[in-house]
Amino acid sequence: MIKLPNLPEETRAAHASKGWPLALAGSVLLIVSGLLSWSYDPNILGDISIALWPATLQLFAIFLGAVALIFALMHKGPLQRLGDWFDAALGLRTLGNGAVFFALLSILAIAYEAGGLININPGAWVALAGAVLLFVGAHLTPQRLLHDLAKTQVSSVVEILVIVVLMAFALFSAAYVLGRDDAWVFVLFLLVLGVIVMAMARAGFFTWFGYVGARHRQVLTLAAFAVAFLFPFTQDGSDANMSIATQVIIFAATAIGLNIVVGLAGLLDLGYIAFLGSGAYVAAMMSNAASATVGFKPPFILVMFIGACVAAIFGLIIGSPTLRVSGDYLAIVTLAFGEIFRLSMFNLDGNNGPDLTNGPNGIPGIPDLKLFGFDFGKPHTIFGLQLGRFSNYYFILLLLIGFVILVFTRLNNSRIGRGWVAIREDERAAEAMGVNVFGLKLFAFAGGAFLAGLAGTIKAHQDTAVSPDQYVFLESAFLLSAVVLGGMGTVAGVLVGATILKLLPEKLRFFSEYRLLIFGLLLVVMMRIRPEGLIASKRRQLEFHDEDEGLAKEIQQEHLLEVAATTEGPR
């Protein structure tokens, strides 16, 4: 979201008493607007023409108004005890900015779909009035002196309940957003959700939740995987939505591998898609497809290992002679490697080279996986719900990304991970301190390639075909964008970045050829207002906001908590 200018402190101080009532009134108006009719046309945007029967945009307005009301009551009212810990004023300002954008975009959507402003009913205008009141009131509301979130004393039951509720909300949101076919509804829901999440972040909720997650790490991990496991059961057997979900997981697993190279070791790789392609081609050539070119047909578990090792060997081959260069030169070399791989797949057709890949035709007709008697190509009924082909692949990909996340986190927290970070920060200083710079760089390339090769072996069977056109430079650019957009060096950030980059183009097909333009503009805006990424590590965030003393204090507090956690235990 674009950051609107703040009011001068003199203006805020002079009218501070008016801020809270205006914010409260704006919140209530947003809720009321959701109960009114927004359009004369019942055939657009999920029928928002009926009063007292809210749908889509009306529900979003009620949801946004309810959250703003809670923040207002946290600042002054029955929930004021919570407001002693969380910065409700900052959260209200974010909600006020977002509410104005939501109301204006909703009016634009209705006018576009219904054929003019004349077809907009009072509900939308009431929402705009409420958003303006909330915006003005929020920016007039002064901030309060808060307690230190690190010293919060809440029972473990409440903390675990918060984790469960947040994970359940994530499951509901994912199911809802994938079920939206209308592009306007999809965009407006994401806008409302993003505004609320940003408001909670600015209020300090996720800082506190970080402490809760550290105290209940096992519960948080279990809840996250439970949500991921239950997701296919919310899609009512939809193969279209599950196809998107499986593509997201493959993309995310590959991006996490790239995160080792870029996020931890600080090496710019623009040809990373080649490692995914090498794993996919190995799986295709060793499959039972009629056009497969290798007579060796081992079990798929062994194929996964072979494909990952082949990708890692490619990583060593490209890394050994090139990692002595850095910066722009390394980027150019890796870009060239990506193109060399794609052109090699074109030429290994039996005419220009060995007959391995069938050239530009690729290897079609790859059969579905069959593991331990389970056929991934057939639908199965579980708990009375039919799960299709893509749901079957979703579960095995879930195991894959769990393994990839485990490898990444273990490496990140090890001596190797600390060596990578030292190289990223200052290669010369790391080498002077005895860090094996070249060896760790090479291991980063090989390790990241290994994880991408694993994902590629499953991707080949899920797509039922491989061809050189699937592994173009644009795919490498999207992988790098997922790492940078989500937050380099973090798992959650890359998962969010990968989801956004795969989901938005699929759901914005309504905008035809303009969707990539809109998407590019969003990335530019994102890099302008939050260059550290959506979910950045605190240390990397401080690199972009080194003047933020509060952030530096948070990092110091987290370091003390980590030291205390490692020294606790029986004596």
Coordinates of C-alpha atoms in Angstrom, one line a residue:
M1 CA 0.0 0.0 0.0
I2 CA 1.2 3.5 -0.7
K3 CA 2.2 5.4 2.4
L4 CA 0.2 8.5 2.8
P5 CA 1.8 11.6 4.4
N6 CA 1.3 12.0 8.1
L7 CA -0.3 15.0 9.7
P8 CA 2.0 17.6 11.2
E9 CA 2.5 17.1 14.9
E10 CA 1.1 20.6 15.7
T11 CA -2.1 19.7 13.9
R12 CA -2.4 16.4 15.7
A13 CA -1.7 18.0 19.1
A14 CA -4.3 20.7 18.5
H15 CA -7.1 18.3 17.5
A16 CA -6.1 15.2 19.5
S17 CA -9.4 15.1 21.4
K18 CA -11.3 14.8 18.1
G19 CA -9.3 11.8 16.8
W20 CA -10.7 8.9 18.8
P21 CA -14.5 9.9 18.3
L22 CA -13.9 10.3 14.5
A23 CA -12.1 7.0 14.3
L24 CA -14.9 5.3 16.3
A25 CA -17.6 6.8 14.1
G26 CA -15.7 5.8 10.9
S27 CA -15.4 2.2 12.1
V28 CA -19.2 2.0 12.9
L29 CA -20.0 3.6 9.5
L30 CA -17.9 0.9 7.7
I31 CA -19.8 -1.8 9.5
V32 CA -23.2 -0.2 8.8
S33 CA -22.3 0.2 5.1
G34 CA -21.9 -3.5 4.8
L35 CA -25.6 -3.9 5.7
L36 CA -26.7 -1.6 2.9
S37 CA -27.1 -2.2 -0.8
W38 CA -24.0 -1.2 -2.9
S39 CA -25.2 -1.6 -6.4
Y40 CA -28.4 -1.7 -8.5
D41 CA -27.1 -4.6 -10.6
P42 CA -27.5 -8.0 -8.8
N43 CA -25.3 -9.8 -11.4
I44 CA -21.9 -8.3 -10.5
L45 CA -19.4 -8.9 -7.8
G46 CA -21.3 -11.7 -6.1
D47 CA -24.7 -9.7 -5.8
I48 CA -24.1 -6.8 -3.5
S49 CA -27.5 -5.3 -4.3
I50 CA -29.3 -6.7 -1.3
A51 CA -29.5 -4.9 2.0
L52 CA -29.1 -6.8 5.3
W53 CA -27.7 -9.8 3.3
P54 CA -24.0 -8.9 2.9
A55 CA -21.8 -10.6 0.3
T56 CA -18.2 -10.1 -1.0
L57 CA -17.5 -6.3 -0.8
Q58 CA -20.1 -5.7 1.9
L59 CA -18.6 -8.5 4.0
F60 CA -15.1 -7.0 3.5
A61 CA -16.3 -3.6 4.7
I62 CA -17.9 -5.1 7.8
F63 CA -14.7 -7.1 8.5
L64 CA -12.5 -4.0 8.0
G65 CA -14.8 -1.9 10.2
A66 CA -14.9 -4.5 12.9
V67 CA -11.1 -4.7 13.1
A68 CA -10.9 -0.9 13.2
L69 CA -13.5 -0.8 16.0
I70 CA -11.4 -3.2 18.0
F71 CA -8.3 -1.0 17.6
A72 CA -10.3 2.1 18.6
L73 CA -11.5 0.4 21.7
M74 CA -8.0 -0.8 22.5
H75 CA -6.8 2.9 22.4
K76 CA -9.7 4.1 24.6
G77 CA -12.4 1.9 25.9
P78 CA -13.1 -1.6 27.3
L79 CA -10.0 -3.1 25.6
Q80 CA -7.6 -0.4 26.9
R81 CA -5.5 -2.9 28.8
L82 CA -4.5 -4.4 25.5
G83 CA -3.8 -1.0 24.2
D84 CA -1.1 -0.7 27.0
W85 CA 0.9 -3.3 25.1
F86 CA 0.0 -2.8 21.4
D87 CA 0.2 0.5 19.5
A88 CA -3.4 0.9 18.5
A89 CA -2.8 4.4 17.1
L90 CA -0.4 3.2 14.5
G91 CA -2.7 0.3 13.7
L92 CA -5.6 2.7 13.2
R93 CA -3.6 4.9 10.8
T94 CA -2.8 1.9 8.7
L95 CA -6.5 0.8 8.7
G96 CA -7.5 4.4 7.9
N97 CA -5.2 4.5 4.8
G98 CA -6.3 1.0 3.7
A99 CA -10.0 1.8 4.2
V100 CA -9.8 4.8 1.8
F101 CA -8.1 2.7 -0.8
F102 CA -10.6 -0.1 -0.4
A103 CA -13.6 2.2 -0.7
L104 CA -12.3 4.0 -3.7
L105 CA -11.3 0.8 -5.5
S106 CA -14.7 -0.7 -4.6
I107 CA -16.5 2.3 -6.2
L108 CA -14.2 1.9 -9.3
A109 CA -15.0 -1.8 -9.5
I110 CA -18.8 -1.3 -9.3
A111 CA -18.7 1.6 -11.8
Y112 CA -16.6 -0.6 -14.2
E113 CA -18.8 -3.7 -13.9
A114 CA -22.2 -2.0 -13.8
G115 CA -21.5 0.7 -16.4
G116 CA -21.2 3.9 -14.5
L117 CA -21.3 5.7 -11.2
I118 CA -25.1 6.0 -11.6
N119 CA -25.4 2.3 -10.7
I120 CA -23.8 2.7 -7.3
N121 CA -26.2 2.5 -4.3
P122 CA -25.7 4.4 -1.0
G123 CA -23.9 1.6 0.7
A124 CA -20.7 2.2 -1.2
W125 CA -20.8 6.0 -0.5
V126 CA -21.4 5.3 3.2
A127 CA -18.4 3.1 3.1
L128 CA -16.3 5.9 1.6
A129 CA -17.6 8.4 4.2
G130 CA -16.7 6.0 7.0
A131 CA -13.3 5.4 5.5
V132 CA -12.6 9.1 5.3
L133 CA -13.7 9.6 8.9
L134 CA -11.5 6.7 10.0
F135 CA -8.6 8.1 8.1
V136 CA -8.9 11.6 9.6
G137 CA -9.6 10.3 13.1
A138 CA -6.8 7.8 13.0
H139 CA -4.2 10.4 12.0
L140 CA -5.4 12.7 14.7
T141 CA -5.2 10.1 17.4
P142 CA -2.0 10.4 19.4
Q143 CA 0.2 7.5 20.3
R144 CA 0.5 6.2 23.8
L145 CA 3.4 5.1 26.0
L146 CA 3.5 1.3 25.8
H147 CA 4.8 -1.5 27.9
D148 CA 7.7 -3.7 26.7
L149 CA 6.2 -6.7 24.7
A150 CA 9.0 -8.9 25.8
K151 CA 7.7 -8.7 29.4
T152 CA 4.1 -9.8 28.7
Q153 CA 2.7 -12.3 31.1
V154 CA 0.0 -14.5 29.4
S155 CA -0.9 -18.0 30.3
S156 CA 0.3 -20.8 28.0
V157 CA -3.3 -21.8 27.2
V158 CA -4.1 -18.3 25.9
E159 CA -0.9 -18.3 23.8
I160 CA -1.6 -21.7 22.3
L161 CA -5.2 -20.6 21.6
V162 CA -3.9 -17.6 19.7
I163 CA -1.7 -19.8 17.6
V164 CA -4.7 -22.1 16.8
V165 CA -7.0 -19.2 15.9
L166 CA -4.4 -17.6 13.7
M167 CA -3.7 -20.8 11.8
A168 CA -7.4 -21.5 11.4
F169 CA -7.8 -18.0 10.0
A170 CA -5.0 -18.6 7.6
L171 CA -6.7 -21.8 6.4
F172 CA -10.0 -20.0 5.9
S173 CA -8.4 -17.1 4.0
A174 CA -6.5 -19.5 1.7
A175 CA -9.6 -21.5 1.0
Y176 CA -11.7 -18.3 0.4
V177 CA -9.2 -16.5 -1.9
L178 CA -8.7 -19.6 -4.1
G179 CA -12.4 -20.0 -4.4
R180 CA -12.9 -16.5 -5.9
D181 CA -13.4 -16.4 -9.6
D182 CA -14.1 -12.7 -9.9
A183 CA -10.8 -10.8 -10.2
W184 CA -12.2 -7.6 -8.5
V185 CA -13.4 -9.6 -5.5
F186 CA -10.0 -11.4 -5.4
V187 CA -8.1 -8.1 -5.5
L188 CA -10.3 -6.4 -2.9
F189 CA -10.1 -9.3 -0.5
L190 CA -6.3 -9.4 -0.7
L191 CA -6.3 -5.6 -0.2
V192 CA -8.4 -5.9 3.0
L193 CA -6.4 -8.8 4.3
G194 CA -3.1 -7.0 3.6
V195 CA -4.3 -3.9 5.4
I196 CA -5.4 -5.8 8.5
V197 CA -2.1 -7.8 8.6
M198 CA -0.1 -4.6 8.1
A199 CA -2.1 -2.9 10.9
M200 CA -1.4 -5.8 13.3
A201 CA 2.3 -5.7 12.4
R202 CA 2.6 -1.9 13.0
A203 CA 0.7 -2.3 16.3
G204 CA 3.3 -4.9 17.4
F205 CA 1.1 -8.0 17.3
F206 CA 3.5 -10.0 15.3
T207 CA 6.5 -9.0 17.4
W208 CA 4.6 -10.5 20.4
F209 CA 3.6 -13.5 18.3
G210 CA 7.3 -14.0 17.5
Y211 CA 7.9 -14.4 21.3
V212 CA 4.9 -16.7 21.6
G213 CA 6.2 -18.8 18.6
A214 CA 9.6 -19.1 20.2
R215 CA 8.0 -20.3 23.5
H216 CA 5.7 -22.8 21.7
R217 CA 7.8 -23.7 18.6
Q218 CA 6.5 -27.3 18.4
V219 CA 2.9 -26.2 18.7
L220 CA 3.3 -23.6 16.0
T221 CA 5.0 -26.1 13.6
L222 CA 2.4 -28.7 14.2
A223 CA -0.4 -26.2 13.7
A224 CA 1.1 -24.9 10.4
F225 CA 1.4 -28.4 9.0
A226 CA -2.1 -29.3 10.2
V227 CA -3.4 -26.3 8.3
A228 CA -1.5 -27.3 5.2
F229 CA -2.7 -30.9 5.4
L230 CA -6.3 -29.8 5.8
F231 CA -6.3 -27.4 2.9
P232 CA -7.3 -29.9 0.2
F233 CA -10.4 -30.8 2.2
T234 CA -11.6 -27.2 1.9
Q235 CA -11.6 -27.2 -1.9
D236 CA -14.6 -29.5 -2.6
G237 CA -12.6 -31.6 -5.0
S238 CA -11.6 -28.7 -7.2
D239 CA -8.7 -29.8 -9.4
A240 CA -8.2 -26.2 -10.7
N241 CA -7.5 -24.8 -7.3
M242 CA -5.4 -27.8 -6.2
S243 CA -3.3 -27.4 -9.4
I244 CA -2.5 -23.9 -8.4
A245 CA -1.6 -25.1 -4.9
T246 CA 0.8 -27.7 -6.2
Q247 CA 2.5 -25.2 -8.5
V248 CA 2.9 -22.9 -5.5
I249 CA 4.5 -25.6 -3.4
I250 CA 6.9 -26.6 -6.2
F251 CA 7.8 -22.9 -6.8
A252 CA 8.2 -22.3 -3.0
A253 CA 10.5 -25.4 -2.5
T254 CA 12.7 -24.3 -5.4
A255 CA 12.7 -20.7 -4.1
I256 CA 13.9 -21.9 -0.7
G257 CA 16.8 -23.6 -2.4
L258 CA 17.6 -20.3 -4.2
N259 CA 17.3 -18.6 -0.8
I260 CA 20.4 -20.5 0.3
V261 CA 22.4 -19.0 -2.6
V262 CA 21.0 -15.5 -2.5
G263 CA 19.6 -15.0 0.9
L264 CA 22.3 -16.6 3.0
A265 CA 25.4 -16.6 0.9
G266 CA 24.6 -13.4 -1.0
L267 CA 25.3 -14.8 -4.4
L268 CA 23.2 -13.5 -7.3
D269 CA 22.0 -16.5 -9.4
L270 CA 20.0 -15.7 -12.6
G271 CA 19.9 -19.2 -14.0
Y272 CA 18.6 -21.2 -11.1
I273 CA 15.7 -22.6 -13.1
A274 CA 18.2 -24.9 -14.8
F275 CA 18.6 -26.9 -11.7
L276 CA 14.8 -27.5 -11.4
G277 CA 14.9 -28.5 -15.1
S278 CA 17.7 -30.9 -14.7
G279 CA 15.8 -32.8 -12.0
A280 CA 12.7 -32.8 -14.1
Y281 CA 14.5 -34.1 -17.2
V282 CA 16.2 -36.9 -15.2
A283 CA 12.8 -38.1 -13.9
A284 CA 11.3 -37.9 -17.4
M285 CA 14.2 -39.8 -19.0
M286 CA 13.9 -42.6 -16.4
S287 CA 10.1 -42.8 -16.4
N288 CA 8.0 -45.3 -18.2
A289 CA 6.9 -42.7 -20.8
A290 CA 6.9 -44.0 -24.4
S291 CA 9.3 -41.3 -25.4
A292 CA 11.7 -41.8 -22.5
T293 CA 15.2 -42.2 -23.8
V294 CA 17.0 -44.1 -20.9
G295 CA 16.4 -47.8 -20.5
F296 CA 17.2 -47.7 -16.7
K297 CA 13.9 -47.6 -14.8
P298 CA 14.7 -47.5 -11.0
P299 CA 12.1 -46.9 -8.3
F300 CA 11.0 -43.3 -8.0
I301 CA 12.7 -42.8 -4.6
L302 CA 16.0 -43.6 -6.3
V303 CA 15.1 -41.4 -9.2
M304 CA 14.5 -38.5 -6.8
F305 CA 18.0 -39.0 -5.4
I306 CA 19.6 -39.3 -8.8
G307 CA 17.9 -36.2 -10.1
A308 CA 18.9 -34.2 -7.1
C309 CA 22.5 -35.4 -7.4
V310 CA 22.6 -34.5 -11.1
A311 CA 21.4 -31.0 -10.3
A312 CA 24.0 -30.7 -7.5
I313 CA 26.7 -31.8 -9.9
F314 CA 25.6 -29.1 -12.3
G315 CA 25.9 -26.7 -9.4
L316 CA 29.4 -27.8 -8.8
I317 CA 30.3 -27.6 -12.5
I318 CA 29.0 -24.1 -12.8
G319 CA 30.3 -23.0 -9.4
S320 CA 33.9 -24.2 -9.6
P321 CA 35.1 -21.9 -12.3
T322 CA 32.8 -19.0 -11.8
L323 CA 32.6 -18.4 -8.0
R324 CA 35.9 -16.6 -8.0
V325 CA 34.0 -13.7 -9.6
S326 CA 31.2 -11.8 -7.8
G327 CA 28.5 -9.2 -8.2
D328 CA 27.4 -8.4 -11.7
Y329 CA 30.0 -10.8 -13.3
L330 CA 28.5 -13.7 -11.3
A331 CA 25.0 -12.7 -12.4
I332 CA 26.0 -12.7 -16.0
V333 CA 27.7 -16.1 -15.8
T334 CA 24.7 -17.7 -14.1
L335 CA 22.4 -16.2 -16.6
A336 CA 24.5 -17.7 -19.4
F337 CA 24.4 -21.1 -17.7
G338 CA 20.6 -21.0 -17.6
E339 CA 20.5 -20.3 -21.3
I340 CA 23.1 -23.0 -22.0
F341 CA 21.0 -25.6 -20.2
R342 CA 17.9 -24.7 -22.2
L343 CA 19.7 -24.7 -25.5
S344 CA 21.3 -28.0 -24.6
M345 CA 17.9 -29.5 -24.0
F346 CA 17.0 -28.4 -27.5
N347 CA 20.1 -30.0 -29.1
L348 CA 20.2 -33.4 -27.3
D349 CA 17.8 -34.7 -29.9
G350 CA 19.8 -37.4 -31.7
N351 CA 20.8 -35.1 -34.6
N352 CA 22.9 -32.4 -32.9
G353 CA 24.0 -34.6 -30.0
P354 CA 23.0 -37.7 -28.1
D355 CA 19.3 -38.7 -28.1
L356 CA 18.4 -37.8 -24.6
T357 CA 15.7 -35.1 -24.5
N358 CA 13.9 -35.4 -27.9
G359 CA 14.9 -31.8 -28.6
P360 CA 12.2 -29.2 -28.7
N361 CA 9.4 -31.8 -28.5
G362 CA 10.5 -32.7 -25.0
I363 CA 9.3 -35.9 -23.3
P364 CA 5.5 -36.1 -23.1
G365 CA 3.2 -38.7 -21.7
I366 CA 5.0 -39.2 -18.4
P367 CA 2.9 -41.5 -16.3
D368 CA 1.6 -40.6 -12.9
L369 CA 3.5 -41.8 -9.8
K370 CA 2.7 -45.1 -8.1
L371 CA 4.3 -45.4 -4.7
F372 CA 3.7 -48.3 -2.3
G373 CA 0.6 -49.3 -4.3
F374 CA -0.9 -45.8 -4.3
D375 CA -1.8 -44.4 -7.7
F376 CA -1.4 -40.6 -7.7
G377 CA -3.3 -40.3 -11.0
K378 CA -6.6 -41.7 -9.6
P379 CA -9.1 -39.8 -7.3
H380 CA -9.5 -41.1 -3.8
T381 CA -12.2 -40.6 -1.2
I382 CA -11.1 -39.7 2.3
F383 CA -13.5 -38.7 5.1
G384 CA -16.3 -38.7 2.6
L385 CA -14.6 -36.1 0.4
Q386 CA -13.2 -37.0 -3.1
L387 CA -9.6 -35.8 -3.6
G388 CA -8.4 -35.6 -7.2
R389 CA -5.1 -36.1 -8.9
F390 CA -3.6 -32.8 -7.9
S391 CA -4.6 -33.3 -4.3
N392 CA -2.6 -36.5 -4.3
Y393 CA 0.5 -34.7 -5.6
Y394 CA -0.2 -31.9 -3.0
F395 CA 0.4 -34.3 -0.1
I396 CA 3.7 -35.7 -1.4
L397 CA 4.8 -32.1 -2.2
L398 CA 3.9 -31.2 1.3
L399 CA 6.4 -33.8 2.6
L400 CA 9.0 -32.4 0.1
I401 CA 8.7 -28.8 1.3
G402 CA 8.8 -30.0 4.9
F403 CA 12.1 -31.7 4.1
V404 CA 13.4 -28.6 2.3
I405 CA 12.4 -26.3 5.2
L406 CA 14.1 -28.6 7.7
V407 CA 17.3 -28.6 5.6
F408 CA 17.3 -24.8 5.2
T409 CA 16.7 -24.1 8.9
R410 CA 19.3 -26.6 10.1
L411 CA 21.9 -25.1 7.7
N412 CA 20.9 -21.6 8.6
N413 CA 21.4 -22.2 12.3
S414 CA 24.7 -24.1 11.9
R415 CA 28.3 -23.0 11.6
I416 CA 27.9 -23.3 7.8
G417 CA 24.9 -20.8 7.9
R418 CA 26.9 -18.4 10.0
G419 CA 29.8 -18.7 7.5
W420 CA 27.4 -17.9 4.6
V421 CA 26.0 -14.8 6.4
A422 CA 29.6 -13.7 7.1
I423 CA 30.4 -14.0 3.4
R424 CA 27.3 -12.1 2.5
E425 CA 28.1 -9.3 4.8
D426 CA 31.8 -8.9 4.0
E427 CA 33.6 -11.5 2.0
R428 CA 37.1 -10.1 2.7
A429 CA 36.5 -9.9 6.4
A430 CA 35.1 -13.4 6.5
E431 CA 38.2 -14.7 4.6
A432 CA 40.5 -12.9 7.0
M433 CA 38.8 -14.5 10.0
G434 CA 39.5 -18.0 8.6
V435 CA 36.2 -18.7 6.8
N436 CA 36.6 -21.1 3.8
V437 CA 34.9 -18.6 1.4
F438 CA 35.3 -20.6 -1.8
G439 CA 34.3 -23.9 -0.2
L440 CA 31.1 -22.5 1.4
K441 CA 30.1 -20.7 -1.8
L442 CA 30.5 -24.0 -3.7
F443 CA 28.4 -25.8 -1.1
A444 CA 25.7 -23.1 -1.3
F445 CA 25.5 -23.6 -5.0
A446 CA 25.5 -27.4 -4.8
G447 CA 23.0 -27.5 -1.8
G448 CA 20.6 -25.1 -3.4
A449 CA 20.7 -27.1 -6.7
F450 CA 20.2 -30.4 -4.8
L451 CA 16.9 -29.1 -3.4
A452 CA 15.7 -27.7 -6.7
G453 CA 16.5 -31.1 -8.4
L454 CA 14.3 -32.9 -5.8
A455 CA 11.4 -30.6 -6.6
G456 CA 12.0 -31.1 -10.4
T457 CA 11.6 -34.9 -10.2
I458 CA 8.1 -34.6 -8.8
K459 CA 7.2 -31.7 -11.1
A460 CA 7.9 -33.8 -14.2
H461 CA 5.3 -36.4 -13.1
Q462 CA 2.8 -33.9 -12.1
D463 CA 3.0 -32.0 -15.4
T464 CA 3.1 -35.3 -17.3
A465 CA 5.6 -33.6 -19.7
V466 CA 8.9 -31.7 -19.9
S467 CA 10.1 -29.4 -22.6
P468 CA 12.9 -26.7 -22.9
D469 CA 10.3 -23.9 -23.1
Q470 CA 9.4 -24.5 -19.4
Y471 CA 12.8 -23.4 -18.2
V472 CA 13.3 -19.9 -19.6
F473 CA 15.0 -17.0 -18.0
L474 CA 11.7 -15.4 -16.9
E475 CA 11.2 -18.4 -14.5
S476 CA 14.5 -17.7 -12.8
A477 CA 13.6 -14.0 -12.5
F478 CA 10.3 -15.0 -10.8
L479 CA 12.2 -17.3 -8.4
L480 CA 14.5 -14.5 -7.5
S481 CA 11.6 -12.1 -7.1
A482 CA 9.9 -14.5 -4.7
V483 CA 13.0 -14.5 -2.5
V484 CA 13.5 -10.7 -2.6
L485 CA 9.7 -9.9 -2.2
G486 CA 9.2 -12.3 0.7
G487 CA 12.4 -11.6 2.6
M488 CA 15.8 -12.9 2.0
G489 CA 17.1 -15.4 4.5
T490 CA 13.7 -16.4 5.9
V491 CA 11.5 -19.4 5.3
A492 CA 8.1 -17.7 5.9
G493 CA 9.0 -14.8 3.7
V494 CA 9.9 -17.0 0.7
L495 CA 6.7 -19.0 1.2
V496 CA 4.6 -15.8 1.1
G497 CA 6.6 -14.4 -1.8
A498 CA 6.2 -17.7 -3.8
T499 CA 2.5 -17.8 -3.1
I500 CA 1.9 -14.2 -4.2
L501 CA 4.0 -14.6 -7.4
K502 CA 2.2 -17.8 -8.4
L503 CA -1.3 -16.9 -7.3
L504 CA -1.6 -13.4 -8.6
P505 CA -0.9 -14.1 -12.3
E506 CA -3.4 -17.0 -12.2
K507 CA -6.2 -15.0 -10.6
L508 CA -5.6 -11.8 -12.5
R509 CA -6.3 -13.3 -15.9
F510 CA -9.4 -11.1 -16.0
F511 CA -7.0 -8.2 -16.7
S512 CA -5.6 -10.1 -19.8
E513 CA -2.4 -8.5 -21.1
Y514 CA -2.4 -5.8 -18.3
R515 CA -1.9 -8.3 -15.5
L516 CA 1.9 -8.4 -15.8
L517 CA 2.0 -4.6 -16.0
I518 CA -0.1 -4.3 -12.8
F519 CA 2.0 -7.0 -11.1
G520 CA 5.2 -5.2 -12.1
L521 CA 3.9 -1.9 -10.7
L522 CA 3.0 -3.6 -7.4
L523 CA 6.5 -5.0 -7.1
V524 CA 8.0 -1.5 -7.8
V525 CA 5.8 0.0 -5.1
M526 CA 6.7 -2.9 -2.7
M527 CA 10.4 -2.4 -3.2
R528 CA 9.9 1.3 -2.5
I529 CA 8.0 1.1 0.7
R530 CA 9.5 -2.1 2.1
P531 CA 12.8 -3.0 0.5
E532 CA 13.6 -5.7 3.1
G533 CA 10.7 -7.8 2.0
L534 CA 7.3 -8.7 3.4
I535 CA 8.6 -11.0 6.2
A536 CA 12.2 -10.0 6.7
S537 CA 14.6 -11.1 9.3
K538 CA 15.1 -8.4 12.0
R539 CA 18.8 -8.1 11.3
R540 CA 18.3 -7.6 7.5
Q541 CA 15.5 -5.1 8.3
L542 CA 17.9 -3.1 10.4
E543 CA 20.2 -2.8 7.3
F544 CA 17.4 -0.8 5.6
H545 CA 16.3 1.1 8.7
D546 CA 19.5 1.6 10.7
E547 CA 18.1 4.7 12.3
D548 CA 15.3 2.7 14.0
E549 CA 16.3 2.4 17.7
G550 CA 13.2 0.4 18.6
L551 CA 14.1 -2.2 16.0
A552 CA 17.7 -2.4 17.3
K553 CA 16.3 -3.0 20.8
E554 CA 14.0 -5.8 19.5
I555 CA 17.0 -7.5 17.9
Q556 CA 19.0 -7.2 21.1
Q557 CA 16.1 -8.6 23.0
E558 CA 15.7 -11.6 20.6
H559 CA 19.4 -12.3 20.9
L560 CA 19.1 -12.4 24.7
L561 CA 16.1 -14.7 24.5
E562 CA 18.1 -17.1 22.2
V563 CA 21.1 -17.1 24.6
A564 CA 18.7 -17.8 27.5
A565 CA 17.1 -20.6 25.6
T566 CA 20.4 -22.3 24.8
T567 CA 21.6 -22.0 28.4
E568 CA 18.4 -23.3 30.1
G569 CA 18.0 -26.9 31.2
P570 CA 18.9 -29.1 34.1
R571 CA 22.2 -28.3 35.9

